[in-house]
Short mmCIF file of C-alpha atoms in Angstrom, two decimals:
data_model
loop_
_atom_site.label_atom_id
_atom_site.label_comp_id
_atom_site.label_asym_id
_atom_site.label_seq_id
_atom_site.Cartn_x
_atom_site.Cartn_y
_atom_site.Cartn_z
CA UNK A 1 -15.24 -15.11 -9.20
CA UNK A 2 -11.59 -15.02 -10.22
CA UNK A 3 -9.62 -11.59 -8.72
CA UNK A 4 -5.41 -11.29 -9.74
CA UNK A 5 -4.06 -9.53 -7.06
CA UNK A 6 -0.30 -8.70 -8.26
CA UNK A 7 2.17 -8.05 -5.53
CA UNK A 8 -0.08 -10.03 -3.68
CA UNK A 9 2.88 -11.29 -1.15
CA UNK A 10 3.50 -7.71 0.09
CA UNK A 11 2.53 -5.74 2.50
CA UNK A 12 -1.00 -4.59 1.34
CA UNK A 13 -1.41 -7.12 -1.28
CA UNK A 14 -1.25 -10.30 1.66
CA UNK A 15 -4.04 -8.53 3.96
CA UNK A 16 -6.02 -7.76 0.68
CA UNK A 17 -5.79 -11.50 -0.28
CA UNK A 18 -7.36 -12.16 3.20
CA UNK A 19 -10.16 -10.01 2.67
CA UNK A 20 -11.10 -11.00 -0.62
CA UNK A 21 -11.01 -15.26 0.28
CA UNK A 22 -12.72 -14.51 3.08
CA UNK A 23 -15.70 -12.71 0.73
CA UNK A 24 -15.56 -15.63 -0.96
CA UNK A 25 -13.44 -14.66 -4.23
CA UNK A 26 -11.01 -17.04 -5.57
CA UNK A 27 -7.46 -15.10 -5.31
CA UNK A 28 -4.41 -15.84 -7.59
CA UNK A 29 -1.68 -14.30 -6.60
CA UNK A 30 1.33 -12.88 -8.87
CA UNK A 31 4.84 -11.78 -7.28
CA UNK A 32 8.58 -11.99 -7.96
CA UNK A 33 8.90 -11.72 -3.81
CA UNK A 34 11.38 -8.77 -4.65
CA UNK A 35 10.43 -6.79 -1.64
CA UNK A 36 8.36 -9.95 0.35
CA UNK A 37 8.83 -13.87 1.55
CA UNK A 38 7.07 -16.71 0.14
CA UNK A 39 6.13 -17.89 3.74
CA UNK A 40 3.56 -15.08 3.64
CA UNK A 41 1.34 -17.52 2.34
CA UNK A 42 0.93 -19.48 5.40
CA UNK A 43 0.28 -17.13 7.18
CA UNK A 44 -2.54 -16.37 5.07
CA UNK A 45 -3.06 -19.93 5.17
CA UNK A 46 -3.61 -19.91 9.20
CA UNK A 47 -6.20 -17.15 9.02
CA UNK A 48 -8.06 -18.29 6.19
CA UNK A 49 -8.02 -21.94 5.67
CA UNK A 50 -6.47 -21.73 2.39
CA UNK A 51 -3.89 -21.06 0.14
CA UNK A 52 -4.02 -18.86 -3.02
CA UNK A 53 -2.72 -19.65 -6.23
CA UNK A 54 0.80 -17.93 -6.43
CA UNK A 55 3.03 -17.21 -9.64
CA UNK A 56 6.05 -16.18 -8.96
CA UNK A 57 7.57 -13.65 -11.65
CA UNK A 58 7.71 -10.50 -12.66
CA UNK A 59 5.37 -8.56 -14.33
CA UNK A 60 7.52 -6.07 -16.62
CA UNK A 61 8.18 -9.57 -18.11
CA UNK A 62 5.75 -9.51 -20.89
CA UNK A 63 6.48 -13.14 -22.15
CA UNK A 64 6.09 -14.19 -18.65
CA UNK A 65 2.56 -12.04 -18.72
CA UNK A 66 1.21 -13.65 -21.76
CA UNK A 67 2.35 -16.98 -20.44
CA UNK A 68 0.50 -16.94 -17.46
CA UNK A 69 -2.49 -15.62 -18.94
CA UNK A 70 -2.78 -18.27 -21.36
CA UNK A 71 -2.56 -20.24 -18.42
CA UNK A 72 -5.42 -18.60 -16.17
CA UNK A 73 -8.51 -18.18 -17.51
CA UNK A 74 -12.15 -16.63 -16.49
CA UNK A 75 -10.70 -13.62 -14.32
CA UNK A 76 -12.72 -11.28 -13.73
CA UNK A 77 -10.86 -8.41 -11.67
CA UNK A 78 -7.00 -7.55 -11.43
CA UNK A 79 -6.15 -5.49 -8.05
CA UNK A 80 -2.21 -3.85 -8.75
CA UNK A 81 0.14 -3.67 -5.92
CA UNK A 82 2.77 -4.46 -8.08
CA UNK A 83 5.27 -1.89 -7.64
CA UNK A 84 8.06 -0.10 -5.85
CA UNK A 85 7.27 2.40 -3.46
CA UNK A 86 9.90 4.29 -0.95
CA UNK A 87 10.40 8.12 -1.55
CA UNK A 88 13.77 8.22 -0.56
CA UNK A 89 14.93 5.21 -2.42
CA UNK A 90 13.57 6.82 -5.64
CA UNK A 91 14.99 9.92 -5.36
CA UNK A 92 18.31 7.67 -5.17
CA UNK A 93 17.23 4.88 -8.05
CA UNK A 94 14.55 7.34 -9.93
CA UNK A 95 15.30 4.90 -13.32
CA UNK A 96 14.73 1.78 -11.08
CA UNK A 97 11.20 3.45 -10.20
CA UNK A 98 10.09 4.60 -13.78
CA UNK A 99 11.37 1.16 -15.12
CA UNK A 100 9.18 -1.07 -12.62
CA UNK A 101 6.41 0.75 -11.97
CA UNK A 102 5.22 2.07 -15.75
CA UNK A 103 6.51 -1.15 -17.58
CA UNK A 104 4.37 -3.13 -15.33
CA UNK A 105 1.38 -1.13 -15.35
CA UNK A 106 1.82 -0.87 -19.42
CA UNK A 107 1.97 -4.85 -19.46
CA UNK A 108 -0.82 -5.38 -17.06
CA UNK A 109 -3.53 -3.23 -19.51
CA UNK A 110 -2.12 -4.75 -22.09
CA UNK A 111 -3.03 -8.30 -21.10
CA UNK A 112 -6.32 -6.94 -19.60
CA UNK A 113 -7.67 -5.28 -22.91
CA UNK A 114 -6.60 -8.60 -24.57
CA UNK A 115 -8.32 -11.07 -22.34
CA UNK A 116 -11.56 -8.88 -21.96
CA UNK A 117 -11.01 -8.77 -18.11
CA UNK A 118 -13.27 -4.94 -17.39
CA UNK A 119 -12.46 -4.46 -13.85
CA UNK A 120 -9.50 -3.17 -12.17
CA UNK A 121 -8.59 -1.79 -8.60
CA UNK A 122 -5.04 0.37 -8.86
CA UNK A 123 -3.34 0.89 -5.93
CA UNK A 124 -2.10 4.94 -5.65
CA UNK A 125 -0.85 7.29 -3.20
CA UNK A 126 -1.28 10.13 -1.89
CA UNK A 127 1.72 11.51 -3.01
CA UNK A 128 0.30 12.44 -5.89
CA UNK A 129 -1.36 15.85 -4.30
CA UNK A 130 2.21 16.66 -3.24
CA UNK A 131 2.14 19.33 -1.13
CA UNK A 132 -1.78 19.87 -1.03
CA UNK A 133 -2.43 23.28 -0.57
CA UNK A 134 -5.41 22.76 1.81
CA UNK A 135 -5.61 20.56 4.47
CA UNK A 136 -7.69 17.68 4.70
CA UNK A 137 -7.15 16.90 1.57
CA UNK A 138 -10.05 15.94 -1.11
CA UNK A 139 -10.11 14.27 -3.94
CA UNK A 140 -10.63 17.17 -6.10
CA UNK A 141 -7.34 19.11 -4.71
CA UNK A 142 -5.06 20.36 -7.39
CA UNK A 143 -2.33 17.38 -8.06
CA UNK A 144 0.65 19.53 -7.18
CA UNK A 145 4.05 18.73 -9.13
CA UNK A 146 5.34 15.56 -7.26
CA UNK A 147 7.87 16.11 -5.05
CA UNK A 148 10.09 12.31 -5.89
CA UNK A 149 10.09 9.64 -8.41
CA UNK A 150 7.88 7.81 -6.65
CA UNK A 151 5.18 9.83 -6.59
CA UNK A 152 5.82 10.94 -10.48
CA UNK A 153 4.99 7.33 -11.20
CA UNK A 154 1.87 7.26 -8.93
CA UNK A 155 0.38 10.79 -11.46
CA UNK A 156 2.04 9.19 -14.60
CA UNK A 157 0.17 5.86 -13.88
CA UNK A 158 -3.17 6.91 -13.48
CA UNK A 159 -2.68 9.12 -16.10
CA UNK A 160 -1.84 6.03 -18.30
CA UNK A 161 -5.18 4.17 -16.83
CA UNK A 162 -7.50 7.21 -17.77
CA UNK A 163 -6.37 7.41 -21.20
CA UNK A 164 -6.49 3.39 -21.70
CA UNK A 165 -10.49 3.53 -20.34
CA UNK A 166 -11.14 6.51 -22.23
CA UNK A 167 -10.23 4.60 -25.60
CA UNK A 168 -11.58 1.25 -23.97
CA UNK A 169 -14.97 1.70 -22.46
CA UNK A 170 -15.38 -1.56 -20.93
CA UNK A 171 -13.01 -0.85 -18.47
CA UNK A 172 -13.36 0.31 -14.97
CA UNK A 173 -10.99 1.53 -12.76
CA UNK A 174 -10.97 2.56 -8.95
CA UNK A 175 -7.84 4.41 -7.98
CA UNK A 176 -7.40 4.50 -4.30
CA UNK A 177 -5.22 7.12 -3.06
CA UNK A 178 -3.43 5.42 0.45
CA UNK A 179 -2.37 7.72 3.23
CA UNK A 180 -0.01 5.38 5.52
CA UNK A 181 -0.86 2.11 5.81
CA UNK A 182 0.68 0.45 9.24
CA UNK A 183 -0.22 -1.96 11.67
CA UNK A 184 -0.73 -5.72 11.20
CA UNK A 185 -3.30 -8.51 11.23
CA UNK A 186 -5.21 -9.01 14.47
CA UNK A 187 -4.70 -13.03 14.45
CA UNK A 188 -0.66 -11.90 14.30
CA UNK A 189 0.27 -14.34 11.26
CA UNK A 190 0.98 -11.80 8.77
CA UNK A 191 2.24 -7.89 8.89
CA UNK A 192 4.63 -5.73 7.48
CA UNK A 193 8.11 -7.87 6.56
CA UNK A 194 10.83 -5.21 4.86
CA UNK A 195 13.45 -6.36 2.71
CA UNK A 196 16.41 -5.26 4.38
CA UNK A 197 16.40 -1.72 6.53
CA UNK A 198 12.79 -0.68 6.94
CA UNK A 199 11.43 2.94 5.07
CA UNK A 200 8.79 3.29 6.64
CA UNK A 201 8.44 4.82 10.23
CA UNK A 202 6.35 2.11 11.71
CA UNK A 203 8.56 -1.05 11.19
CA UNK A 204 11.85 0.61 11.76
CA UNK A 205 9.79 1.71 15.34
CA UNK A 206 9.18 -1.74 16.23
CA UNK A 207 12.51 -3.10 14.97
CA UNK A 208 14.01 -0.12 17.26
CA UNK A 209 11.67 -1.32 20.36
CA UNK A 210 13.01 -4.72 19.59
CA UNK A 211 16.76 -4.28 19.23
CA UNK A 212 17.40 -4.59 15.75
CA UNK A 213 17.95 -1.83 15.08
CA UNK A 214 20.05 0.97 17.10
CA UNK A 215 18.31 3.59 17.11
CA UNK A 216 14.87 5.29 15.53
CA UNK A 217 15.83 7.76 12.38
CA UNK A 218 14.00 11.14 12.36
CA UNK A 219 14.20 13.02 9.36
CA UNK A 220 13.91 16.29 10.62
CA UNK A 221 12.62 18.41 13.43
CA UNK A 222 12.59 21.92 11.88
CA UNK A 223 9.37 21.66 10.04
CA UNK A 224 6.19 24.20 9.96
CA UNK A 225 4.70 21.55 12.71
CA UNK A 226 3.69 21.65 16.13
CA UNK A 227 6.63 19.50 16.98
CA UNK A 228 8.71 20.26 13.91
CA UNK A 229 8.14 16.46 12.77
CA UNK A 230 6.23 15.59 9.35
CA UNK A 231 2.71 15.05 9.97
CA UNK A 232 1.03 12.03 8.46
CA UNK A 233 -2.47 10.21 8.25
CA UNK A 234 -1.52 6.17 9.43
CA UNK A 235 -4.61 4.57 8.57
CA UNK A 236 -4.69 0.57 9.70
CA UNK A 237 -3.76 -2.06 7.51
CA UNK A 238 -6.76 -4.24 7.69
CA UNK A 239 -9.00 -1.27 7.51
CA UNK A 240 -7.36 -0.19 4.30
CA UNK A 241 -7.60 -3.69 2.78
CA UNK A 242 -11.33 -3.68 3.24
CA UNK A 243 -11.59 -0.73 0.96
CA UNK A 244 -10.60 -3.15 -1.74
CA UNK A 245 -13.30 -4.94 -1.33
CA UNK A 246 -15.72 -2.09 -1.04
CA UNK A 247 -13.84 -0.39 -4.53
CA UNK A 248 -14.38 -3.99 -6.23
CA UNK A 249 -17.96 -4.23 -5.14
CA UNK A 250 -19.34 -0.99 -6.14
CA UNK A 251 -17.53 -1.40 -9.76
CA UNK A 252 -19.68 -4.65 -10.09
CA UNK A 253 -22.88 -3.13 -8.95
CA UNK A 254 -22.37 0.28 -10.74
CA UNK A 255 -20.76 -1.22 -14.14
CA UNK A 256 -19.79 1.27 -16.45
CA UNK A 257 -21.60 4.50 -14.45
CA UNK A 258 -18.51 5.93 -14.22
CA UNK A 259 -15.26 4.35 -15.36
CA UNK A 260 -12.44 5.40 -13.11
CA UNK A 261 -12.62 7.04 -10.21
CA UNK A 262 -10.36 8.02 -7.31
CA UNK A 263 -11.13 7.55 -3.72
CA UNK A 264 -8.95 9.13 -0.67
CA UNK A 265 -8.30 6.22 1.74
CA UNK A 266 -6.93 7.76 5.60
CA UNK A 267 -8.50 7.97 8.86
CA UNK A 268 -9.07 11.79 8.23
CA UNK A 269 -6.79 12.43 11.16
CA UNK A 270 -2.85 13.64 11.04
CA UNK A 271 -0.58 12.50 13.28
CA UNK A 272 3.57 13.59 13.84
CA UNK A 273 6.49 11.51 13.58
CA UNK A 274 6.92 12.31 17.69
CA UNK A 275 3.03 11.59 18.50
CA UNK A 276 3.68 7.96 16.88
CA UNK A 277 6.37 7.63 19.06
CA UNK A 278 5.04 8.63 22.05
CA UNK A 279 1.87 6.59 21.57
CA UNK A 280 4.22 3.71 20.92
CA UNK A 281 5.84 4.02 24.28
CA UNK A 282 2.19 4.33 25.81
CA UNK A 283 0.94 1.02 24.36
CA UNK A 284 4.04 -0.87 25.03
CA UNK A 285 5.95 0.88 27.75
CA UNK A 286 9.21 0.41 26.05
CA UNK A 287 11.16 3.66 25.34
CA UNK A 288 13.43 4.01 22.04
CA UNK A 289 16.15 5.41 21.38
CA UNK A 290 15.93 7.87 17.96
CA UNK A 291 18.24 10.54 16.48
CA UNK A 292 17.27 13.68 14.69
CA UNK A 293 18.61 13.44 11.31
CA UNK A 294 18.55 16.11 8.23
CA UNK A 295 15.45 15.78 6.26
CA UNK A 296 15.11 13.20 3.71
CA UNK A 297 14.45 14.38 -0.16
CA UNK A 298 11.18 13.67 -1.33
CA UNK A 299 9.06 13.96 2.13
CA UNK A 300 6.42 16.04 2.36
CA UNK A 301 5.98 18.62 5.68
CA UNK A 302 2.32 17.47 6.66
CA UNK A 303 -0.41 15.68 4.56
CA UNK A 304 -4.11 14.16 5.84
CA UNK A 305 -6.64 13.35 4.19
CA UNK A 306 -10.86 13.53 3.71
CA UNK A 307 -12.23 10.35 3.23
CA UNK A 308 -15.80 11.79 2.93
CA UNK A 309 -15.74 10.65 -0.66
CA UNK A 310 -15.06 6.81 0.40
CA UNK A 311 -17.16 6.82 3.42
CA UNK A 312 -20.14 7.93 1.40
CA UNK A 313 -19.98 6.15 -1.74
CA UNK A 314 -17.72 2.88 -0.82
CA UNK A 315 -19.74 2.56 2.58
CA UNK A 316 -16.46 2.25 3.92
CA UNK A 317 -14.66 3.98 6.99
CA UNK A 318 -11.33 3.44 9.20
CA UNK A 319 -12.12 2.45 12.34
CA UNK A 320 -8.90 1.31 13.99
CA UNK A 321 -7.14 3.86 16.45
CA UNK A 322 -3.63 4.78 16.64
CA UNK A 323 -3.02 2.52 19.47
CA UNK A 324 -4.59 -0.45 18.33
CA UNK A 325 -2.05 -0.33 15.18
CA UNK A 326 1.00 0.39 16.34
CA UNK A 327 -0.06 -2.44 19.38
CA UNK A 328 -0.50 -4.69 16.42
CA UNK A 329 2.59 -4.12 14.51
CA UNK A 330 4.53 -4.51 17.98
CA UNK A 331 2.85 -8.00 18.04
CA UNK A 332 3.87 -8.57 14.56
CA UNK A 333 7.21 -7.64 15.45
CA UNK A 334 7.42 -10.40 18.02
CA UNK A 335 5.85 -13.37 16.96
CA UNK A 336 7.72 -12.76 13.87
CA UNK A 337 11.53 -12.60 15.26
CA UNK A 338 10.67 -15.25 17.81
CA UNK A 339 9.65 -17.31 14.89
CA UNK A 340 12.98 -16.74 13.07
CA UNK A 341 14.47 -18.40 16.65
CA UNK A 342 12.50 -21.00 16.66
#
């Protein structure tokens, strides 16, 4: 079975492409490797055996959309990375954000209604609850105005997808709704690989730890918190991955039951900027450095979810501790920069 996994060079979309050739699926890959390096792939390579089929362009390109699906034939599934995603960056470039992340969606359904492919996983954020108003949050929690451009295009997009099913009832649609995906691949060949300085806390703690850069960033220490840090639910890369699997699978068993539906994907668990960072120092016994800085537009004081939903009905659950991810984006961080010496 044929699966097009866009963006599938980033972050996400590499471990994803991992999971599904090791199921068995035959993975082709599109990316313009905007935000991620073309020697992801052999890394995935080294864990799997194999290489995926990789197109490299972008997919707000229709010409280059219709070309390459001329080209490719017989798939079955699409999963959609494909798309920018730092809060603070799109409250700086909100144009950039609407531009990229709609026109690629609008292509994408476009060529999927046209080439009669029924199936597609859509990758989404919790940022579309914005601040929930009940904590953990469920899937059936008020979506709360969004609170950045990112998150506008998260609502906007599956807003889009509903209203394409609901006039095309041979598509399906799982929207999975990520908490915050860190960590790294236990055989230590692939991980998260910024463009430039890091957004997220997780790489810009291991570049910190590692001497790239100076000094950690906090974004503020006067929130409604314990510890006056935001408080987050990091939920394991490879744990989150599998969920794509588990979303495709029960939209292949199930066809048609119910066409889209959204699934909370988090470890159920919330965690503060300062409890990542001391459990960082505890795993690796290496202290950083970090400044308190004002807080950033767009974040959100405290968010975690309830994965009842996917635990029940994907058969799916994250089972990787705190420790165990940050340990394996710290291994990341090494083999990765001793690599680049090499």
């Amino acid at each position: 079975m044929k699966v097009l996994v866009t963006g599938g060079t980033g972050y996400i979309g590499s471990h994803t492409v991992i999971e599904l050739q090791q199921a068995g699926y035959e993975v082709i890959i599109i990316d313009n490797l905007s935000n991620s390096n073309i020697e992801v792939l052999d890394g995935i390579h080294k864990i799997t055996g194999q290489y995926p089929i990789f197109e490299k362009f972008d997919i707000c390109n229709s010409q280059d959309c219709n070309n390459f699906f001329s080209k490719y034939k017989g798939i079955t599934a699409v999963i959609h990375f494909a798309a920018y995603k730092a809060v603070g960056e799109s409250v700086e470039k909100p144009l950039m954000y609407y531009y990229n992340n709609l026109v690629s969606l609008l292509n994408l359904l476009d060529k999927i209604l046209s080439h009669n492919i029924n199936y597609l996983v859509y990758s989404s954020s919790c940022t579309v609850y914005g601040q929930p108003e009940s904590l953990p949050v469920a899937e059936n929690a008020p979506v709360q105005e969004a609170k950045s451009p990112y998150g506008n295009t998260k609502q906007i997009s599956e807003e889009i997808i509903k209203d394409t099913i609901h006039a095309n009832k041979k598509i399906s649609c799982i929207s999975l709704r990520y908490f915050n995906p860190i960590g790294a691949h236990p055989n230590g060949f692939i991980g998260e690989l910024p463009i430039g300085e890091p957004n997220n806390l997780v790489p810009y703690i291991t570049q910190t730890a590692y001497g790239i850069r100076e000094y950690l960033r906090v974004f503020g220490n006067n929130y409604n918190t314990h510890d006056g840090t935001c408080i987050r639910d990091y939920i394991d890369v490879v744990d989150l991955s599998k969920a794509h699997i588990a979303a495709l699978q029960r939209m292949l068993v199930h066809k048609n039951i119910n066409n889209f539906e959204v699934f909370n994907l988090g470890a159920g668990k919330g965690y503060s900027v300062m409890e990542v960072v001391q459990c960082f120092e505890k795993v690796t016994g290496i202290r950083l450095k970090y400044k308190i800085l004002n807080r950033r537009p767009g974040d959100i004081e405290r968010v975690y979810a309830d994965p009842q939903k996917a635990n029940a009905r994907l058969n799916w659950k994250a089972t990787t501790s705190l420790d165990n991810s940050l340990l394996s984006a710290w291994n990341w961080e090494k083999y990765y920069r001793k690599k680049l010496n090499c």
